[in-house]
Amino acid sequence: MSKSQVKPRKISATSTPQVISRHPASLLSVNDLSLDDVGSILRTASTLESEDALKRMKHLFKRRVSLLFYESSTRTRTSFELAAKQLGADTVLVSALSSSIEKGESLKDTGITLRALGAECIILRHPASGAPYLLSQVTGLPILNAGDGMHEHPSQALLDLRTILTHLHGPKAAPVSETTLKGVTITICGDIFHSRVARSNMLLLPRLGARVLLSGPQPLLPETAASAGPGIEIERDFDKALQQSQVVMMLRIQAERLAGLNLDLDEYKLRYQANTTRMAAQAGDALVLHPGPIIRGLEITSEVADGPQSAIAEQVRNGVAIRMALLVRALTSKSSSNAASKGKRK
Ligand code: CP
């Protein structure tokens, strides 16, 4: 056949690049959730946590969950995996260093490949802010954001909320409303600028009525942070912030993201470290949280991290219950099966 006889290839509808609409049970930002959604997730977490282990396995028996991690993680990855397994799901972990991502495969192609292999939900951690939005659009699957760049870490904010509410209102899940945290001041201290945990908490906690104080030095806490939403203030004097707080959330100094910033770590410890002397003097009854990983001796001392005010281990445990609730929401909401099959048809 001569060149002129070659028929142009018919481009079928299935080969046209498409943007699939975002799955409604995805969790990309805390702003995706109404307060009713938040309350429902907290209640589901409590129900699932107390359920008989064999009964719990039936919720997502043999459903397929992919964990796609482009950044290292201990807590989030392990707790999502344990959560999925406790619900009976099959899990597969794809990490950047041991997959074709290392050879240059794009996020889009990786997502499409996982979907073709049967993934019904993808949990994504990625260094680029917004990556879960892209994955959501190209796969149509429910995507759970496990931390994207400096943007958000919504499941962390939900487990932090569960930890706070348990301490303030007891183990029974309190109803969630605009006044649930009225009169409660929560200080977030440290590397606010780089922290997706801080951002998700800053967006969520004031919606329940909390007053959020941000504390840290200028390079880690720009003035503009207070305009992230209502109910957020800056108090650079950590001692003053502690005096007003029922909860203090310490953040790790993210050394991997500090390049170019002028930060004197000795000065930082003097002004912002959570240590026993400071905590006893300023906030002896406050609940101490830290999303981890903690750098002992920098933002927090071992005495405080392991001391009676600390709820750090509790936060980690709450991660499993909250992530079970998010997986059930992602995989059993009415639109889940439609969106998944739509994606497969593409
Ligand atoms: N809190 C948190 O995201 O910890 P990991 O990085 O260990 O998942």
Coordinates of C-alpha atoms and ligand atoms in Angstrom, one line a residue:
M1 CA 0.0 0.0 0.0
S2 CA 1.5 3.4 -1.0
K3 CA 1.7 6.2 1.4
S4 CA -1.3 8.0 -0.3
Q5 CA -3.4 4.9 0.2
V6 CA -3.0 4.9 4.0
K7 CA -6.3 5.7 5.4
P8 CA -6.2 8.2 8.2
R9 CA -6.8 6.5 11.5
K10 CA -10.3 7.0 12.8
I11 CA -10.1 8.6 16.2
S12 CA -12.7 7.0 18.3
A13 CA -14.5 8.8 21.1
T14 CA -12.7 6.5 23.6
S15 CA -9.2 7.7 22.5
T16 CA -10.2 11.4 22.9
P17 CA -8.6 12.8 26.0
Q18 CA -11.3 13.4 28.5
V19 CA -11.7 15.1 31.8
I20 CA -13.8 13.0 34.1
S21 CA -15.6 14.9 36.8
R22 CA -14.4 14.5 40.3
H23 CA -15.8 11.7 42.3
P24 CA -18.1 13.2 45.0
A25 CA -16.7 10.9 47.8
S26 CA -13.1 12.0 47.1
L27 CA -11.5 13.9 50.0
L28 CA -9.0 16.5 48.5
S29 CA -9.5 19.3 51.0
V30 CA -11.4 19.8 54.3
N31 CA -13.4 22.3 52.4
D32 CA -15.0 19.4 50.5
L33 CA -16.8 18.5 53.7
S34 CA -19.9 20.1 55.2
L35 CA -20.1 20.1 59.0
D36 CA -22.7 17.3 58.6
D37 CA -20.1 15.3 56.6
V38 CA -17.6 15.9 59.4
G39 CA -20.1 14.7 62.0
S40 CA -21.0 11.7 60.0
I41 CA -17.3 10.7 59.5
L42 CA -16.6 11.0 63.2
R43 CA -19.7 8.9 64.1
T44 CA -18.7 6.3 61.5
A45 CA -15.2 6.2 62.9
S46 CA -16.5 5.4 66.4
T47 CA -18.9 2.8 65.1
L48 CA -16.3 1.0 63.0
E49 CA -13.7 1.2 65.8
S50 CA -16.0 -0.6 68.3
E51 CA -17.4 -3.1 65.8
D52 CA -16.6 -6.8 65.9
A53 CA -13.5 -7.5 63.8
L54 CA -15.1 -10.1 61.6
K55 CA -18.2 -8.0 61.0
R56 CA -16.0 -5.0 60.1
M57 CA -14.2 -7.1 57.4
K58 CA -17.5 -7.2 55.5
H59 CA -17.7 -3.5 54.8
L60 CA -15.1 -3.5 52.0
F61 CA -14.5 -7.2 51.6
K62 CA -12.2 -7.8 48.5
R63 CA -12.6 -4.1 47.4
R64 CA -9.3 -2.8 45.9
V65 CA -7.5 0.1 47.4
S66 CA -4.2 1.5 46.0
L67 CA -1.8 3.5 48.1
L68 CA 0.2 5.8 45.8
F69 CA 3.0 7.4 47.8
Y70 CA 5.5 9.8 46.1
E71 CA 6.8 10.9 49.6
S72 CA 7.8 9.0 52.6
S73 CA 5.3 8.4 55.4
T74 CA 5.0 6.3 58.5
R75 CA 1.7 7.2 60.1
T76 CA -0.5 8.1 57.2
R77 CA 0.5 5.2 55.0
T78 CA 0.4 2.5 57.7
S79 CA -2.9 3.7 59.2
F80 CA -4.6 3.9 55.8
E81 CA -3.3 0.4 55.0
L82 CA -4.4 -1.0 58.4
A83 CA -7.8 0.7 58.0
A84 CA -8.4 -0.8 54.6
K85 CA -7.3 -4.3 55.8
Q86 CA -9.5 -4.1 58.9
L87 CA -12.4 -3.4 56.5
G88 CA -11.6 -6.5 54.4
A89 CA -10.1 -4.6 51.4
D90 CA -7.2 -5.7 49.4
T91 CA -4.4 -3.1 49.3
V92 CA -1.5 -2.5 47.0
L93 CA 1.3 0.0 47.7
V94 CA 3.0 1.9 44.9
S95 CA 5.9 4.1 46.0
A96 CA 7.8 6.4 43.8
L97 CA 11.2 4.7 44.4
S98 CA 10.1 1.1 43.5
S99 CA 7.8 1.7 40.5
S100 CA 7.9 3.0 37.0
I101 CA 7.5 6.5 38.4
E102 CA 11.3 6.3 38.8
K103 CA 11.5 5.8 35.0
G104 CA 9.5 9.0 34.4
E105 CA 6.0 7.7 34.3
S106 CA 3.6 10.6 34.9
L107 CA 1.0 10.8 37.7
K108 CA -1.7 10.6 35.1
D109 CA -0.4 7.4 33.5
T110 CA 0.3 5.9 36.9
G111 CA -3.3 6.6 38.0
I112 CA -4.8 5.2 34.7
T113 CA -2.6 2.1 35.1
L114 CA -3.8 1.5 38.7
R115 CA -7.4 2.0 37.6
A116 CA -6.9 -0.5 34.7
L117 CA -5.5 -3.0 37.3
G118 CA -8.8 -2.7 39.2
A119 CA -8.1 0.0 41.8
E120 CA -11.4 1.4 43.1
C121 CA -10.0 4.1 45.3
I122 CA -6.5 5.7 45.4
I123 CA -4.9 7.2 48.4
L124 CA -2.3 9.7 47.2
R125 CA 0.6 11.5 48.9
H126 CA 2.5 13.8 46.5
P127 CA 5.0 16.6 46.9
A128 CA 3.1 18.9 44.5
S129 CA 0.2 20.9 45.9
G130 CA -2.9 20.0 43.9
A131 CA -1.7 16.6 42.6
P132 CA -4.8 14.8 44.0
Y133 CA -7.1 17.1 41.9
L134 CA -5.3 16.0 38.7
L135 CA -5.5 12.3 39.7
S136 CA -9.2 12.7 40.6
Q137 CA -9.9 14.3 37.2
V138 CA -8.0 11.7 35.1
T139 CA -9.2 8.6 36.9
G140 CA -12.7 9.5 38.0
L141 CA -12.0 7.3 41.1
P142 CA -12.5 8.4 44.7
I143 CA -9.1 9.9 45.7
L144 CA -8.1 10.4 49.3
N145 CA -5.5 13.1 49.8
A146 CA -2.8 11.8 52.1
G147 CA -0.9 15.1 52.0
D148 CA -0.1 17.2 48.9
G149 CA 2.9 19.5 49.0
M150 CA 2.2 22.6 51.2
H151 CA -1.5 22.4 50.5
E152 CA -3.5 20.1 52.7
H153 CA -3.7 16.9 54.8
P154 CA -7.4 16.6 55.4
S155 CA -7.4 13.2 57.1
Q156 CA -4.9 14.5 59.6
A157 CA -7.2 17.4 60.5
L158 CA -10.1 15.0 61.0
L159 CA -8.0 12.8 63.3
D160 CA -6.8 15.8 65.2
L161 CA -10.4 17.0 65.6
R162 CA -11.4 13.5 66.9
T163 CA -8.5 13.7 69.4
I164 CA -9.5 17.2 70.6
L165 CA -13.2 16.4 70.9
T166 CA -12.5 13.2 72.8
H167 CA -10.5 15.2 75.4
L168 CA -13.0 18.1 75.6
H169 CA -16.3 16.2 75.4
G170 CA -15.4 12.6 76.4
P171 CA -15.3 9.4 74.2
K172 CA -18.8 9.7 72.8
A173 CA -18.7 11.6 69.5
A174 CA -20.1 15.0 70.2
P175 CA -22.5 16.5 67.6
V176 CA -20.6 18.7 65.2
S177 CA -21.9 22.2 64.7
E178 CA -20.7 25.8 64.3
T179 CA -20.5 26.0 68.1
T180 CA -18.9 22.6 69.0
L181 CA -15.5 24.3 69.7
K182 CA -16.9 27.7 70.9
G183 CA -14.7 29.2 73.6
V184 CA -11.8 26.8 72.7
T185 CA -8.5 28.4 71.7
I186 CA -6.1 26.2 69.8
T187 CA -2.5 27.3 69.2
I188 CA -0.6 26.0 66.2
C189 CA 3.1 26.6 66.6
G190 CA 6.1 26.3 64.4
D191 CA 6.6 25.9 60.7
I192 CA 3.1 27.0 59.6
F193 CA 4.3 28.2 56.2
H194 CA 5.3 24.7 54.9
S195 CA 2.7 22.8 56.8
R196 CA -0.3 21.1 55.1
V197 CA -1.4 19.9 58.5
A198 CA -1.6 23.5 59.7
R199 CA -3.6 24.5 56.6
S200 CA -6.2 21.8 56.9
N201 CA -6.6 22.5 60.7
M202 CA -6.8 26.3 60.1
L203 CA -9.6 25.7 57.5
L204 CA -11.5 23.2 59.6
L205 CA -11.3 24.1 63.3
P206 CA -12.7 27.7 63.1
R207 CA -15.8 26.3 61.3
L208 CA -16.6 24.5 64.5
G209 CA -16.2 27.8 66.4
A210 CA -12.6 27.4 67.6
R211 CA -10.3 30.4 67.9
V212 CA -7.0 29.5 66.2
L213 CA -3.8 31.3 67.2
L214 CA -0.7 30.8 65.0
S215 CA 2.7 31.2 66.6
G216 CA 6.1 31.2 65.0
P217 CA 8.9 33.4 63.7
Q218 CA 8.4 35.5 60.5
P219 CA 10.2 33.2 58.1
L220 CA 7.9 30.3 59.1
L221 CA 4.7 32.3 59.6
P222 CA 4.0 35.1 57.1
E223 CA 1.5 37.8 58.1
T224 CA -0.8 36.7 55.3
A225 CA -1.4 33.4 57.2
A226 CA -4.1 35.1 59.3
S227 CA -6.1 35.9 56.2
A228 CA -6.5 32.1 55.4
G229 CA -10.0 32.4 56.9
P230 CA -12.1 33.7 59.8
G231 CA -11.2 32.8 63.4
I232 CA -7.4 32.8 62.8
E233 CA -5.0 35.2 64.5
I234 CA -1.3 35.5 64.8
E235 CA 0.4 35.7 68.2
R236 CA 4.2 35.6 67.8
D237 CA 4.8 35.4 71.5
F238 CA 4.4 31.7 72.1
D239 CA 4.1 32.1 75.9
K240 CA 1.2 34.6 75.5
A241 CA -0.5 32.2 73.0
L242 CA -0.1 29.3 75.4
Q243 CA -1.6 31.2 78.3
Q244 CA -4.8 31.5 76.3
S245 CA -4.9 27.9 74.9
Q246 CA -6.7 24.7 75.8
V247 CA -4.9 22.9 73.0
V248 CA -1.5 23.4 71.5
M249 CA -0.4 21.7 68.2
M250 CA 3.3 21.7 67.7
L251 CA 4.7 21.3 64.2
R252 CA 8.0 19.9 62.9
I253 CA 10.6 22.2 61.5
Q254 CA 10.6 20.9 57.9
A255 CA 14.4 20.9 57.3
E256 CA 13.8 19.5 53.8
R257 CA 11.9 22.7 52.8
L258 CA 14.0 25.3 54.6
A259 CA 16.5 26.1 51.9
G260 CA 17.0 29.8 51.6
L261 CA 15.3 30.7 54.8
N262 CA 17.3 32.4 57.5
L263 CA 16.4 30.5 60.7
D264 CA 18.6 30.4 63.8
L265 CA 17.6 27.1 65.4
D266 CA 19.0 28.0 68.9
E267 CA 16.9 31.2 68.9
Y268 CA 13.9 29.1 67.7
K269 CA 14.2 26.7 70.5
L270 CA 14.4 29.5 73.0
R271 CA 11.2 31.2 71.8
Y272 CA 9.1 28.3 70.5
Q273 CA 10.1 25.0 71.9
A274 CA 7.5 23.1 73.9
N275 CA 9.5 22.1 77.0
T276 CA 8.4 21.3 80.6
T277 CA 9.4 24.6 82.1
R278 CA 7.4 26.5 79.5
M279 CA 4.4 24.2 79.5
A280 CA 4.2 24.2 83.4
A281 CA 4.4 28.0 83.5
Q282 CA 2.1 28.9 80.7
A283 CA -0.3 26.0 79.9
G284 CA -0.1 23.2 82.5
D285 CA -3.5 21.8 81.5
A286 CA -3.3 22.2 77.8
L287 CA -3.6 19.2 75.5
V288 CA -0.4 18.8 73.5
L289 CA -0.7 17.5 69.9
H290 CA 1.9 16.9 67.2
P291 CA 1.1 15.3 63.8
G292 CA 4.6 13.7 63.7
P293 CA 7.2 13.0 62.8
I294 CA 8.6 14.8 65.9
I295 CA 12.1 16.0 66.1
R296 CA 12.9 15.6 69.8
G297 CA 14.9 18.4 71.3
L298 CA 13.9 20.8 68.6
E299 CA 10.2 21.9 68.5
I300 CA 9.3 19.7 71.5
T301 CA 11.3 18.0 74.2
S302 CA 11.0 14.3 75.1
E303 CA 9.6 15.1 78.5
V304 CA 6.6 16.9 76.9
A305 CA 6.2 14.5 74.0
D306 CA 6.1 11.6 76.4
G307 CA 4.5 13.5 79.3
P308 CA 0.9 13.5 80.7
Q309 CA -0.3 16.4 78.5
S310 CA 0.7 14.7 75.3
A311 CA -2.0 13.0 73.1
I312 CA 0.5 12.2 70.3
A313 CA 0.0 8.4 70.4
E314 CA -3.7 8.9 70.6
Q315 CA -3.6 11.0 67.4
V316 CA -1.9 8.1 65.7
R317 CA -4.5 5.6 66.9
N318 CA -7.3 7.9 65.9
G319 CA -5.8 7.9 62.4
V320 CA -6.9 4.3 61.8
A321 CA -10.6 4.9 62.9
I322 CA -10.9 8.1 60.8
R323 CA -9.3 6.5 57.8
M324 CA -11.6 3.5 58.0
A325 CA -14.5 6.0 57.9
L326 CA -13.1 7.8 54.9
L327 CA -12.6 4.5 53.0
V328 CA -16.1 3.4 53.7
R329 CA -17.4 6.8 52.6
A330 CA -15.3 6.6 49.4
L331 CA -16.2 3.1 48.4
T332 CA -19.8 2.8 49.5
S333 CA -21.4 6.1 48.7
K334 CA -24.1 5.7 46.0
S335 CA -22.1 7.3 43.3
S336 CA -19.0 5.2 43.9
S337 CA -19.9 2.3 41.6
N338 CA -21.1 4.5 38.8
A339 CA -18.0 6.7 38.7
A340 CA -15.7 3.6 38.9
S341 CA -17.4 1.9 36.0
K342 CA -17.5 5.1 34.0
G343 CA -13.8 5.4 34.5
K344 CA -13.2 1.8 33.4
R345 CA -15.2 2.3 30.2
K346 CA -13.0 5.1 29.1
Ligands
CP1 N1 1.4 13.1 60.2 C1 1.9 12.5 59.1 O1 1.5 12.8 58.0 O2 2.9 11.6 59.3 P1 3.6 10.7 58.2 O3 4.4 11.6 57.3 O4 4.5 9.7 58.9 O5 2.5 10.0 57.4

